[in-house]
Structure formats: structure tokens, C-alpha cells
Amino acid sequence: KAGVTQTPRYLIKTRGQQVTLSCSPISGHRSVSWYQQTPGQGLQFLFEYFSETQRNKGNFPGRFSGRQFSNSRSEMNVSTLELGDSALYLCASSLAAPGHFPPLYGYTFGSGTRLTVV
Amino acid sequence: AQSVSQHNHHVILSEAASLELGCNYSYGGTVNLFWYVQYPGQHLQLLLKYFSGDPLVKGIKGFEAEFIKSKFSFNLRKPSVQWSDTAEYFCAVMIYNQGGKLIFGQGTELSVKP
């Protein structure tokens, strides 16, 4: 059974550019969440999608956006990159469904995309 | 705002020593609790989770955690650590009315000396 796949694994971008990261959840998982991991702030929640709808959003500026497709794959986009956006971006998938708490099996994380902004 | 606090940033132990990592959260309602581990160069892996029922939860690799509701705590324990347990450990909380959002602690780096 394939895990959560994130592409690309590494990315170097210049300040001011935009970037799109991709996440393919485990087959059958319809919930996808995104997290930012940095040494200073730790793991912080970005947003969560279920059935192409954003269910929850963290405290990040509007430059951070995401979407989910009908096949549950998700992308996140960061526009006008800043040096502080350098981080490991993690995607997690779950069997969670709206109104279903708790999620059946917790969350499975991908290996992440390491974004460096120069 | 809800938060998760892990008491130790870095713990150094010798092999066979016992481990206890502290985790406290600040929320008075219904929560789910998780411990994740991140081995060097690897992705986050679920060690164990608490949803309801027996507050003593057993996970993989000999780890266990105890949920003490009155203390808002979910401490991780292992009776005898191995060198291969060297990793970073994260406690996380999911709050009932906030969908699938996980709130993570800052992590505890565990170094086990052979």
C-alpha cells in the first residue's frame, strides 16, 4: 500500500517567486492536511481539505493557499515567497469524514517537500 | 489559544534507561491525543494515539502513554530505551470542534547513547 507521496522532495526558489507543492494521499483517504515545519516554530497547521472543500485553516497569510482535486490529490501554493517561508512542508492524509470524530486511523504523513527560498 | 507543551527539548539517555517524556495541553474539552516520532531523515510516524476508553495506551516499539485528564497530560514512556530510539518525539492534540487540525508540541529530541 503506497504511502503519502509529496513532490518534489526539494525545491529552491528565489524571493518573490511562487511555488506549488503536490500531495497524493493514501488510496481511499479523502482528507488531506498541510503543515509547515521549521526549527523555530515547529509544526504548524496550514489547512485541511476534504472532498475538495477547505474545512479548516491555520494562521498563515493569504499568500498560502491550497486546493484539493476530485481524486483527493492536493496542492498548496505559496505566492510572493519570502525568506521566512523556507521550511519543510508536510502533507498528511486520513480516512476522516465530515462530522466523523475522531478520524478512524489518525493521520499518515508524507516525507515532505523541503523548500529553500534564497 | 490552545497549545501543547513538551517539557524537555533534549533528553540524553544511556541504553536500557527508562524514558518519560512530558506533554501537557491547554484545552478543557474533548480531545484526541497523539505521539509521533521522527527518526533522522525520515517522515513523521505515529507511535500511539488516545481516542477514548482506557487511559493507558500502548503503541509500537514498546512505547506507552497515559492520559491523565485532570492534569491535561499525555506522557510518553518506555521502560528500556535502545540506541535505535534516537529521534525527535512530538506530542499532538486534536480538538473536537476544530476538524482535523493537529496542534503539535515543540518536540523533544531524544539521544540514546550505546
JSON list of C-alpha atoms in Angstrom, two decimals:
[
{"chain": "A", "resi": 1, "resn": "LYS", "atom": "CA", "xyz": [0.00, 0.00, 0.00]},
{"chain": "A", "resi": 2, "resn": "ALA", "atom": "CA", "xyz": [1.62, 3.25, -1.12]},
{"chain": "A", "resi": 3, "resn": "GLY", "atom": "CA", "xyz": [2.06, 5.95, 1.49]},
{"chain": "A", "resi": 4, "resn": "VAL", "atom": "CA", "xyz": [1.53, 9.68, 1.19]},
{"chain": "A", "resi": 5, "resn": "THR", "atom": "CA", "xyz": [3.56, 10.96, -1.74]},
{"chain": "A", "resi": 6, "resn": "GLN", "atom": "CA", "xyz": [4.83, 14.50, -1.88]},
{"chain": "A", "resi": 7, "resn": "THR", "atom": "CA", "xyz": [6.56, 16.07, -4.85]},
{"chain": "A", "resi": 8, "resn": "PRO", "atom": "CA", "xyz": [9.04, 17.49, -5.35]},
{"chain": "A", "resi": 9, "resn": "ARG", "atom": "CA", "xyz": [11.27, 16.46, -2.44]},
{"chain": "A", "resi": 10, "resn": "TYR", "atom": "CA", "xyz": [13.48, 19.53, -2.67]},
{"chain": "A", "resi": 11, "resn": "LEU", "atom": "CA", "xyz": [12.91, 22.95, -4.14]},
{"chain": "A", "resi": 12, "resn": "ILE", "atom": "CA", "xyz": [14.97, 26.12, -4.30]},
{"chain": "A", "resi": 13, "resn": "LYS", "atom": "CA", "xyz": [13.18, 29.32, -5.20]},
{"chain": "A", "resi": 14, "resn": "THR", "atom": "CA", "xyz": [14.04, 32.99, -5.29]},
{"chain": "A", "resi": 15, "resn": "ARG", "atom": "CA", "xyz": [12.34, 35.56, -3.09]},
{"chain": "A", "resi": 16, "resn": "GLY", "atom": "CA", "xyz": [9.26, 36.95, -4.80]},
{"chain": "A", "resi": 17, "resn": "GLN", "atom": "CA", "xyz": [8.56, 33.84, -6.86]},
{"chain": "A", "resi": 18, "resn": "GLN", "atom": "CA", "xyz": [5.66, 31.49, -6.32]},
{"chain": "A", "resi": 19, "resn": "VAL", "atom": "CA", "xyz": [5.72, 27.75, -5.75]},
{"chain": "A", "resi": 20, "resn": "THR", "atom": "CA", "xyz": [3.29, 24.84, -5.99]},
{"chain": "A", "resi": 21, "resn": "LEU", "atom": "CA", "xyz": [3.70, 21.68, -3.95]},
{"chain": "A", "resi": 22, "resn": "SER", "atom": "CA", "xyz": [1.83, 18.45, -4.58]},
{"chain": "A", "resi": 23, "resn": "CYS", "atom": "CA", "xyz": [0.50, 15.73, -2.31]},
{"chain": "A", "resi": 24, "resn": "SER", "atom": "CA", "xyz": [-1.05, 12.39, -3.24]},
{"chain": "A", "resi": 25, "resn": "PRO", "atom": "CA", "xyz": [-2.81, 10.81, -0.26]},
{"chain": "A", "resi": 26, "resn": "ILE", "atom": "CA", "xyz": [-3.06, 7.14, 0.53]},
{"chain": "A", "resi": 27, "resn": "SER", "atom": "CA", "xyz": [-5.59, 5.45, -1.72]},
{"chain": "A", "resi": 28, "resn": "GLY", "atom": "CA", "xyz": [-9.04, 5.80, -0.19]},
{"chain": "A", "resi": 29, "resn": "HIS", "atom": "CA", "xyz": [-8.09, 8.69, 2.08]},
{"chain": "A", "resi": 30, "resn": "ARG", "atom": "CA", "xyz": [-10.22, 11.73, 1.38]},
{"chain": "A", "resi": 31, "resn": "SER", "atom": "CA", "xyz": [-8.84, 14.14, 3.96]},
{"chain": "A", "resi": 32, "resn": "VAL", "atom": "CA", "xyz": [-5.57, 15.96, 3.32]},
{"chain": "A", "resi": 33, "resn": "SER", "atom": "CA", "xyz": [-3.86, 18.36, 5.70]},
{"chain": "A", "resi": 34, "resn": "TRP", "atom": "CA", "xyz": [-0.79, 20.52, 5.25]},
{"chain": "A", "resi": 35, "resn": "TYR", "atom": "CA", "xyz": [1.78, 21.55, 7.87]},
{"chain": "A", "resi": 36, "resn": "GLN", "atom": "CA", "xyz": [4.84, 23.76, 7.89]},
{"chain": "A", "resi": 37, "resn": "GLN", "atom": "CA", "xyz": [7.83, 22.58, 9.92]},
{"chain": "A", "resi": 38, "resn": "THR", "atom": "CA", "xyz": [10.62, 24.97, 10.87]},
{"chain": "A", "resi": 39, "resn": "PRO", "atom": "CA", "xyz": [13.28, 24.80, 13.61]},
{"chain": "A", "resi": 40, "resn": "GLY", "atom": "CA", "xyz": [11.93, 27.93, 15.26]},
{"chain": "A", "resi": 41, "resn": "GLN", "atom": "CA", "xyz": [8.16, 27.45, 15.06]},
{"chain": "A", "resi": 42, "resn": "GLY", "atom": "CA", "xyz": [7.95, 23.67, 14.97]},
{"chain": "A", "resi": 43, "resn": "LEU", "atom": "CA", "xyz": [4.99, 22.05, 13.21]},
{"chain": "A", "resi": 44, "resn": "GLN", "atom": "CA", "xyz": [2.20, 24.44, 12.34]},
{"chain": "A", "resi": 45, "resn": "PHE", "atom": "CA", "xyz": [-1.11, 23.64, 10.71]},
{"chain": "A", "resi": 46, "resn": "LEU", "atom": "CA", "xyz": [-1.76, 25.29, 7.36]},
{"chain": "A", "resi": 47, "resn": "PHE", "atom": "CA", "xyz": [-5.08, 23.89, 6.15]},
{"chain": "A", "resi": 48, "resn": "GLU", "atom": "CA", "xyz": [-7.19, 20.79, 5.73]},
{"chain": "A", "resi": 49, "resn": "TYR", "atom": "CA", "xyz": [-9.26, 19.64, 2.77]},
{"chain": "A", "resi": 50, "resn": "PHE", "atom": "CA", "xyz": [-11.98, 17.07, 2.44]},
{"chain": "A", "resi": 51, "resn": "SER", "atom": "CA", "xyz": [-13.89, 16.34, -0.77]},
{"chain": "A", "resi": 52, "resn": "GLU", "atom": "CA", "xyz": [-12.40, 19.38, -2.49]},
{"chain": "A", "resi": 53, "resn": "THR", "atom": "CA", "xyz": [-13.53, 21.71, 0.31]},
{"chain": "A", "resi": 54, "resn": "GLN", "atom": "CA", "xyz": [-11.30, 23.52, 2.76]},
{"chain": "A", "resi": 55, "resn": "ARG", "atom": "CA", "xyz": [-12.53, 22.52, 6.21]},
{"chain": "A", "resi": 56, "resn": "ASN", "atom": "CA", "xyz": [-10.05, 24.29, 8.40]},
{"chain": "A", "resi": 57, "resn": "LYS", "atom": "CA", "xyz": [-7.35, 26.91, 8.05]},
{"chain": "A", "resi": 58, "resn": "GLY", "atom": "CA", "xyz": [-4.41, 27.89, 10.24]},
{"chain": "A", "resi": 59, "resn": "ASN", "atom": "CA", "xyz": [-2.98, 31.31, 10.96]},
{"chain": "A", "resi": 60, "resn": "PHE", "atom": "CA", "xyz": [-0.98, 31.89, 7.81]},
{"chain": "A", "resi": 61, "resn": "PRO", "atom": "CA", "xyz": [-1.18, 34.86, 5.45]},
{"chain": "A", "resi": 62, "resn": "GLY", "atom": "CA", "xyz": [-3.25, 34.74, 2.29]},
{"chain": "A", "resi": 63, "resn": "ARG", "atom": "CA", "xyz": [-0.11, 34.04, 0.28]},
{"chain": "A", "resi": 64, "resn": "PHE", "atom": "CA", "xyz": [-0.57, 30.44, 1.35]},
{"chain": "A", "resi": 65, "resn": "SER", "atom": "CA", "xyz": [-3.39, 28.68, -0.46]},
{"chain": "A", "resi": 66, "resn": "GLY", "atom": "CA", "xyz": [-4.37, 25.20, -1.37]},
{"chain": "A", "resi": 67, "resn": "ARG", "atom": "CA", "xyz": [-6.86, 23.09, -3.19]},
{"chain": "A", "resi": 68, "resn": "GLN", "atom": "CA", "xyz": [-7.96, 19.50, -3.49]},
{"chain": "A", "resi": 69, "resn": "PHE", "atom": "CA", "xyz": [-8.97, 17.69, -6.64]},
{"chain": "A", "resi": 70, "resn": "SER", "atom": "CA", "xyz": [-11.71, 15.14, -7.18]},
{"chain": "A", "resi": 71, "resn": "ASN", "atom": "CA", "xyz": [-9.18, 12.30, -6.89]},
{"chain": "A", "resi": 72, "resn": "SER", "atom": "CA", "xyz": [-8.21, 13.66, -3.42]},
{"chain": "A", "resi": 73, "resn": "ARG", "atom": "CA", "xyz": [-4.79, 14.84, -4.56]},
{"chain": "A", "resi": 74, "resn": "SER", "atom": "CA", "xyz": [-3.95, 18.20, -3.12]},
{"chain": "A", "resi": 75, "resn": "GLU", "atom": "CA", "xyz": [-1.73, 21.11, -3.98]},
{"chain": "A", "resi": 76, "resn": "MET", "atom": "CA", "xyz": [-0.58, 24.04, -1.95]},
{"chain": "A", "resi": 77, "resn": "ASN", "atom": "CA", "xyz": [0.67, 27.28, -3.40]},
{"chain": "A", "resi": 78, "resn": "VAL", "atom": "CA", "xyz": [2.78, 29.99, -1.88]},
{"chain": "A", "resi": 79, "resn": "SER", "atom": "CA", "xyz": [2.95, 33.26, -3.74]},
{"chain": "A", "resi": 80, "resn": "THR", "atom": "CA", "xyz": [5.46, 36.10, -3.36]},
{"chain": "A", "resi": 81, "resn": "LEU", "atom": "CA", "xyz": [7.91, 33.92, -1.49]},
{"chain": "A", "resi": 82, "resn": "GLU", "atom": "CA", "xyz": [9.77, 35.33, 1.48]},
{"chain": "A", "resi": 83, "resn": "LEU", "atom": "CA", "xyz": [12.97, 34.06, 3.08]},
{"chain": "A", "resi": 84, "resn": "GLY", "atom": "CA", "xyz": [10.94, 33.02, 6.13]},
{"chain": "A", "resi": 85, "resn": "ASP", "atom": "CA", "xyz": [8.93, 30.60, 4.01]},
{"chain": "A", "resi": 86, "resn": "SER", "atom": "CA", "xyz": [11.93, 28.28, 3.92]},
{"chain": "A", "resi": 87, "resn": "ALA", "atom": "CA", "xyz": [10.68, 25.16, 5.64]},
{"chain": "A", "resi": 88, "resn": "LEU", "atom": "CA", "xyz": [9.73, 21.52, 5.34]},
{"chain": "A", "resi": 89, "resn": "TYR", "atom": "CA", "xyz": [6.14, 21.31, 4.13]},
{"chain": "A", "resi": 90, "resn": "LEU", "atom": "CA", "xyz": [4.36, 18.18, 5.22]},
{"chain": "A", "resi": 91, "resn": "CYS", "atom": "CA", "xyz": [1.18, 16.65, 3.94]},
{"chain": "A", "resi": 92, "resn": "ALA", "atom": "CA", "xyz": [-0.92, 14.19, 5.92]},
{"chain": "A", "resi": 93, "resn": "SER", "atom": "CA", "xyz": [-3.87, 12.11, 4.86]},
{"chain": "A", "resi": 94, "resn": "SER", "atom": "CA", "xyz": [-6.65, 10.45, 6.80]},
{"chain": "A", "resi": 95, "resn": "LEU", "atom": "CA", "xyz": [-9.87, 8.50, 6.45]},
{"chain": "A", "resi": 96, "resn": "ALA", "atom": "CA", "xyz": [-11.60, 11.33, 8.33]},
{"chain": "A", "resi": 97, "resn": "ALA", "atom": "CA", "xyz": [-15.01, 12.44, 7.09]},
{"chain": "A", "resi": 98, "resn": "PRO", "atom": "CA", "xyz": [-17.12, 15.49, 7.91]},
{"chain": "A", "resi": 99, "resn": "GLY", "atom": "CA", "xyz": [-18.79, 15.02, 11.25]},
{"chain": "A", "resi": 100, "resn": "HIS", "atom": "CA", "xyz": [-16.72, 11.93, 11.96]},
{"chain": "A", "resi": 101, "resn": "PHE", "atom": "CA", "xyz": [-14.66, 12.47, 15.06]},
{"chain": "A", "resi": 102, "resn": "PRO", "atom": "CA", "xyz": [-12.23, 11.04, 15.76]},
{"chain": "A", "resi": 103, "resn": "PRO", "atom": "CA", "xyz": [-10.62, 10.13, 12.45]},
{"chain": "A", "resi": 104, "resn": "LEU", "atom": "CA", "xyz": [-10.58, 6.41, 12.13]},
{"chain": "A", "resi": 105, "resn": "TYR", "atom": "CA", "xyz": [-6.87, 5.79, 11.99]},
{"chain": "A", "resi": 106, "resn": "GLY", "atom": "CA", "xyz": [-5.20, 9.08, 12.74]},
{"chain": "A", "resi": 107, "resn": "TYR", "atom": "CA", "xyz": [-3.05, 10.79, 10.17]},
{"chain": "A", "resi": 108, "resn": "THR", "atom": "CA", "xyz": [-0.30, 9.43, 7.94]},
{"chain": "A", "resi": 109, "resn": "PHE", "atom": "CA", "xyz": [2.39, 11.88, 6.96]},
{"chain": "A", "resi": 110, "resn": "GLY", "atom": "CA", "xyz": [4.45, 12.12, 3.81]},
{"chain": "A", "resi": 111, "resn": "SER", "atom": "CA", "xyz": [8.20, 12.75, 3.71]},
{"chain": "A", "resi": 112, "resn": "GLY", "atom": "CA", "xyz": [7.68, 16.39, 2.90]},
{"chain": "A", "resi": 113, "resn": "THR", "atom": "CA", "xyz": [8.95, 18.95, 0.44]},
{"chain": "A", "resi": 114, "resn": "ARG", "atom": "CA", "xyz": [11.91, 20.97, 1.62]},
{"chain": "A", "resi": 115, "resn": "LEU", "atom": "CA", "xyz": [11.58, 24.49, 0.27]},
{"chain": "A", "resi": 116, "resn": "THR", "atom": "CA", "xyz": [14.53, 26.85, 0.38]},
{"chain": "A", "resi": 117, "resn": "VAL", "atom": "CA", "xyz": [13.96, 30.49, -0.52]},
{"chain": "A", "resi": 118, "resn": "VAL", "atom": "CA", "xyz": [17.07, 32.45, -1.45]},
{"chain": "B", "resi": 1, "resn": "ALA", "atom": "CA", "xyz": [-5.31, 29.83, 22.30]},
{"chain": "B", "resi": 2, "resn": "GLN", "atom": "CA", "xyz": [-4.92, 26.11, 22.60]},
{"chain": "B", "resi": 3, "resn": "SER", "atom": "CA", "xyz": [-1.36, 24.92, 22.95]},
{"chain": "B", "resi": 4, "resn": "VAL", "atom": "CA", "xyz": [0.74, 21.85, 23.61]},
{"chain": "B", "resi": 5, "resn": "SER", "atom": "CA", "xyz": [3.78, 21.96, 25.82]},
{"chain": "B", "resi": 6, "resn": "GLN", "atom": "CA", "xyz": [6.57, 19.40, 25.87]},
{"chain": "B", "resi": 7, "resn": "HIS", "atom": "CA", "xyz": [8.70, 19.81, 28.94]},
{"chain": "B", "resi": 8, "resn": "ASN", "atom": "CA", "xyz": [12.06, 18.73, 27.61]},
{"chain": "B", "resi": 9, "resn": "HIS", "atom": "CA", "xyz": [13.73, 19.96, 24.45]},
{"chain": "B", "resi": 10, "resn": "HIS", "atom": "CA", "xyz": [16.59, 17.49, 24.54]},
{"chain": "B", "resi": 11, "resn": "VAL", "atom": "CA", "xyz": [16.92, 14.30, 26.55]},
{"chain": "B", "resi": 12, "resn": "ILE", "atom": "CA", "xyz": [20.07, 12.20, 26.64]},
{"chain": "B", "resi": 13, "resn": "LEU", "atom": "CA", "xyz": [19.89, 8.65, 27.98]},
{"chain": "B", "resi": 14, "resn": "SER", "atom": "CA", "xyz": [22.03, 5.55, 28.02]},
{"chain": "B", "resi": 15, "resn": "GLU", "atom": "CA", "xyz": [20.71, 2.34, 26.55]},
{"chain": "B", "resi": 16, "resn": "ALA", "atom": "CA", "xyz": [18.41, 0.39, 28.89]},
{"chain": "B", "resi": 17, "resn": "ALA", "atom": "CA", "xyz": [17.46, 3.52, 30.81]},
{"chain": "B", "resi": 18, "resn": "SER", "atom": "CA", "xyz": [13.77, 4.28, 31.29]},
{"chain": "B", "resi": 19, "resn": "LEU", "atom": "CA", "xyz": [12.16, 7.12, 29.39]},
{"chain": "B", "resi": 20, "resn": "GLU", "atom": "CA", "xyz": [9.37, 9.50, 30.24]},
{"chain": "B", "resi": 21, "resn": "LEU", "atom": "CA", "xyz": [8.59, 12.49, 28.03]},
{"chain": "B", "resi": 22, "resn": "GLY", "atom": "CA", "xyz": [6.12, 15.01, 29.34]},
{"chain": "B", "resi": 23, "resn": "CYS", "atom": "CA", "xyz": [3.27, 16.55, 27.35]},
{"chain": "B", "resi": 24, "resn": "ASN", "atom": "CA", "xyz": [0.62, 18.95, 28.58]},
{"chain": "B", "resi": 25, "resn": "TYR", "atom": "CA", "xyz": [-2.13, 20.65, 26.62]},
{"chain": "B", "resi": 26, "resn": "SER", "atom": "CA", "xyz": [-4.34, 23.61, 27.32]},
{"chain": "B", "resi": 27, "resn": "TYR", "atom": "CA", "xyz": [-7.95, 22.83, 26.47]},
{"chain": "B", "resi": 28, "resn": "GLY", "atom": "CA", "xyz": [-10.77, 21.75, 28.74]},
{"chain": "B", "resi": 29, "resn": "GLY", "atom": "CA", "xyz": [-12.99, 19.94, 26.25]},
{"chain": "B", "resi": 30, "resn": "THR", "atom": "CA", "xyz": [-12.87, 16.70, 24.27]},
{"chain": "B", "resi": 31, "resn": "VAL", "atom": "CA", "xyz": [-9.53, 15.94, 22.67]},
{"chain": "B", "resi": 32, "resn": "ASN", "atom": "CA", "xyz": [-7.71, 13.20, 20.85]},
{"chain": "B", "resi": 33, "resn": "LEU", "atom": "CA", "xyz": [-4.05, 12.79, 21.70]},
{"chain": "B", "resi": 34, "resn": "PHE", "atom": "CA", "xyz": [-1.14, 11.53, 19.64]},
{"chain": "B", "resi": 35, "resn": "TRP", "atom": "CA", "xyz": [2.55, 10.88, 19.87]},
{"chain": "B", "resi": 36, "resn": "TYR", "atom": "CA", "xyz": [4.55, 10.96, 16.66]},
{"chain": "B", "resi": 37, "resn": "VAL", "atom": "CA", "xyz": [8.21, 10.10, 16.14]},
{"chain": "B", "resi": 38, "resn": "GLN", "atom": "CA", "xyz": [10.57, 11.44, 13.50]},
{"chain": "B", "resi": 39, "resn": "TYR", "atom": "CA", "xyz": [13.72, 9.38, 13.03]},
{"chain": "B", "resi": 40, "resn": "PRO", "atom": "CA", "xyz": [16.68, 11.18, 11.44]},
{"chain": "B", "resi": 41, "resn": "GLY", "atom": "CA", "xyz": [15.95, 11.75, 7.76]},
{"chain": "B", "resi": 42, "resn": "GLN", "atom": "CA", "xyz": [12.56, 10.08, 7.91]},
{"chain": "B", "resi": 43, "resn": "HIS", "atom": "CA", "xyz": [8.97, 11.21, 7.95]},
{"chain": "B", "resi": 44, "resn": "LEU", "atom": "CA", "xyz": [6.70, 11.53, 10.96]},
{"chain": "B", "resi": 45, "resn": "GLN", "atom": "CA", "xyz": [5.35, 8.20, 12.13]},
{"chain": "B", "resi": 46, "resn": "LEU", "atom": "CA", "xyz": [2.51, 7.55, 14.53]},
{"chain": "B", "resi": 47, "resn": "LEU", "atom": "CA", "xyz": [3.66, 5.92, 17.77]},
{"chain": "B", "resi": 48, "resn": "LEU", "atom": "CA", "xyz": [0.32, 5.77, 19.52]},
{"chain": "B", "resi": 49, "resn": "LYS", "atom": "CA", "xyz": [-2.98, 7.56, 19.92]},
{"chain": "B", "resi": 50, "resn": "TYR", "atom": "CA", "xyz": [-5.69, 8.05, 22.50]},
{"chain": "B", "resi": 51, "resn": "PHE", "atom": "CA", "xyz": [-9.29, 8.49, 21.46]},
{"chain": "B", "resi": 52, "resn": "SER", "atom": "CA", "xyz": [-11.31, 7.21, 24.41]},
{"chain": "B", "resi": 53, "resn": "GLY", "atom": "CA", "xyz": [-11.51, 4.36, 26.91]},
{"chain": "B", "resi": 54, "resn": "ASP", "atom": "CA", "xyz": [-8.51, 3.01, 28.80]},
{"chain": "B", "resi": 55, "resn": "PRO", "atom": "CA", "xyz": [-6.26, 5.99, 29.54]},
{"chain": "B", "resi": 56, "resn": "LEU", "atom": "CA", "xyz": [-3.16, 3.79, 29.30]},
{"chain": "B", "resi": 57, "resn": "VAL", "atom": "CA", "xyz": [-2.39, 3.38, 25.63]},
{"chain": "B", "resi": 58, "resn": "LYS", "atom": "CA", "xyz": [0.15, 1.02, 24.16]},
{"chain": "B", "resi": 59, "resn": "GLY", "atom": "CA", "xyz": [1.86, 1.81, 20.89]},
{"chain": "B", "resi": 60, "resn": "ILE", "atom": "CA", "xyz": [4.52, 0.42, 18.63]},
{"chain": "B", "resi": 61, "resn": "LYS", "atom": "CA", "xyz": [8.09, -0.43, 19.63]},
{"chain": "B", "resi": 62, "resn": "GLY", "atom": "CA", "xyz": [7.28, -0.83, 23.32]},
{"chain": "B", "resi": 63, "resn": "PHE", "atom": "CA", "xyz": [6.06, 2.72, 23.89]},
{"chain": "B", "resi": 64, "resn": "GLU", "atom": "CA", "xyz": [3.06, 3.57, 26.01]},
{"chain": "B", "resi": 65, "resn": "ALA", "atom": "CA", "xyz": [1.37, 6.75, 27.15]},
{"chain": "B", "resi": 66, "resn": "GLU", "atom": "CA", "xyz": [-1.01, 7.64, 29.92]},
{"chain": "B", "resi": 67, "resn": "PHE", "atom": "CA", "xyz": [-3.79, 10.19, 29.56]},
{"chain": "B", "resi": 68, "resn": "ILE", "atom": "CA", "xyz": [-4.49, 11.99, 32.83]},
{"chain": "B", "resi": 69, "resn": "LYS", "atom": "CA", "xyz": [-7.47, 14.23, 32.14]},
{"chain": "B", "resi": 70, "resn": "SER", "atom": "CA", "xyz": [-7.27, 16.09, 35.44]},
{"chain": "B", "resi": 71, "resn": "LYS", "atom": "CA", "xyz": [-3.70, 17.10, 34.68]},
{"chain": "B", "resi": 72, "resn": "PHE", "atom": "CA", "xyz": [-4.24, 17.72, 30.94]},
{"chain": "B", "resi": 73, "resn": "SER", "atom": "CA", "xyz": [-1.28, 15.44, 30.39]},
{"chain": "B", "resi": 74, "resn": "PHE", "atom": "CA", "xyz": [-0.33, 12.67, 27.99]},
{"chain": "B", "resi": 75, "resn": "ASN", "atom": "CA", "xyz": [3.16, 11.50, 28.94]},
{"chain": "B", "resi": 76, "resn": "LEU", "atom": "CA", "xyz": [5.09, 9.03, 26.83]},
{"chain": "B", "resi": 77, "resn": "ARG", "atom": "CA", "xyz": [7.00, 6.19, 28.49]},
{"chain": "B", "resi": 78, "resn": "LYS", "atom": "CA", "xyz": [9.28, 3.32, 27.61]},
{"chain": "B", "resi": 79, "resn": "PRO", "atom": "CA", "xyz": [10.82, 1.06, 30.25]},
{"chain": "B", "resi": 80, "resn": "SER", "atom": "CA", "xyz": [14.11, 0.46, 28.44]},
{"chain": "B", "resi": 81, "resn": "VAL", "atom": "CA", "xyz": [15.33, 2.57, 25.52]},
{"chain": "B", "resi": 82, "resn": "GLN", "atom": "CA", "xyz": [17.55, 1.40, 22.71]},
{"chain": "B", "resi": 83, "resn": "TRP", "atom": "CA", "xyz": [20.02, 3.27, 20.54]},
{"chain": "B", "resi": 84, "resn": "SER", "atom": "CA", "xyz": [17.51, 2.96, 17.68]},
{"chain": "B", "resi": 85, "resn": "ASP", "atom": "CA", "xyz": [15.04, 5.11, 19.65]},
{"chain": "B", "resi": 86, "resn": "THR", "atom": "CA", "xyz": [17.19, 8.15, 18.93]},
{"chain": "B", "resi": 87, "resn": "ALA", "atom": "CA", "xyz": [14.73, 10.51, 17.25]},
{"chain": "B", "resi": 88, "resn": "GLU", "atom": "CA", "xyz": [12.54, 13.54, 17.77]},
{"chain": "B", "resi": 89, "resn": "TYR", "atom": "CA", "xyz": [9.23, 12.96, 19.50]},
{"chain": "B", "resi": 90, "resn": "PHE", "atom": "CA", "xyz": [6.16, 15.12, 19.04]},
{"chain": "B", "resi": 91, "resn": "CYS", "atom": "CA", "xyz": [3.04, 15.24, 21.11]},
{"chain": "B", "resi": 92, "resn": "ALA", "atom": "CA", "xyz": [-0.10, 16.44, 19.30]},
{"chain": "B", "resi": 93, "resn": "VAL", "atom": "CA", "xyz": [-3.67, 17.26, 20.20]},
{"chain": "B", "resi": 94, "resn": "MET", "atom": "CA", "xyz": [-6.77, 17.32, 18.06]},
{"chain": "B", "resi": 95, "resn": "ILE", "atom": "CA", "xyz": [-9.69, 19.28, 19.42]},
{"chain": "B", "resi": 96, "resn": "TYR", "atom": "CA", "xyz": [-13.24, 18.06, 18.93]},
{"chain": "B", "resi": 97, "resn": "ASN", "atom": "CA", "xyz": [-14.78, 21.05, 17.21]},
{"chain": "B", "resi": 98, "resn": "GLN", "atom": "CA", "xyz": [-11.78, 22.03, 15.12]},
{"chain": "B", "resi": 99, "resn": "GLY", "atom": "CA", "xyz": [-11.94, 19.36, 12.45]},
{"chain": "B", "resi": 100, "resn": "GLY", "atom": "CA", "xyz": [-8.72, 17.65, 11.56]},
{"chain": "B", "resi": 101, "resn": "LYS", "atom": "CA", "xyz": [-6.29, 20.23, 12.86]},
{"chain": "B", "resi": 102, "resn": "LEU", "atom": "CA", "xyz": [-3.40, 18.80, 14.87]},
{"chain": "B", "resi": 103, "resn": "ILE", "atom": "CA", "xyz": [-1.72, 21.09, 17.37]},
{"chain": "B", "resi": 104, "resn": "PHE", "atom": "CA", "xyz": [1.85, 19.96, 17.92]},
{"chain": "B", "resi": 105, "resn": "GLY", "atom": "CA", "xyz": [4.23, 20.49, 20.76]},
{"chain": "B", "resi": 106, "resn": "GLN", "atom": "CA", "xyz": [7.71, 21.80, 20.02]},
{"chain": "B", "resi": 107, "resn": "GLY", "atom": "CA", "xyz": [9.19, 18.33, 20.07]},
{"chain": "B", "resi": 108, "resn": "THR", "atom": "CA", "xyz": [11.70, 16.54, 22.27]},
{"chain": "B", "resi": 109, "resn": "GLU", "atom": "CA", "xyz": [14.95, 15.35, 20.80]},
{"chain": "B", "resi": 110, "resn": "LEU", "atom": "CA", "xyz": [15.99, 12.04, 22.34]},
{"chain": "B", "resi": 111, "resn": "SER", "atom": "CA", "xyz": [19.59, 10.89, 22.08]},
{"chain": "B", "resi": 112, "resn": "VAL", "atom": "CA", "xyz": [20.36, 7.38, 23.28]},
{"chain": "B", "resi": 113, "resn": "LYS", "atom": "CA", "xyz": [23.99, 6.55, 23.91]},
{"chain": "B", "resi": 114, "resn": "PRO", "atom": "CA", "xyz": [25.05, 2.96, 23.16]}
]
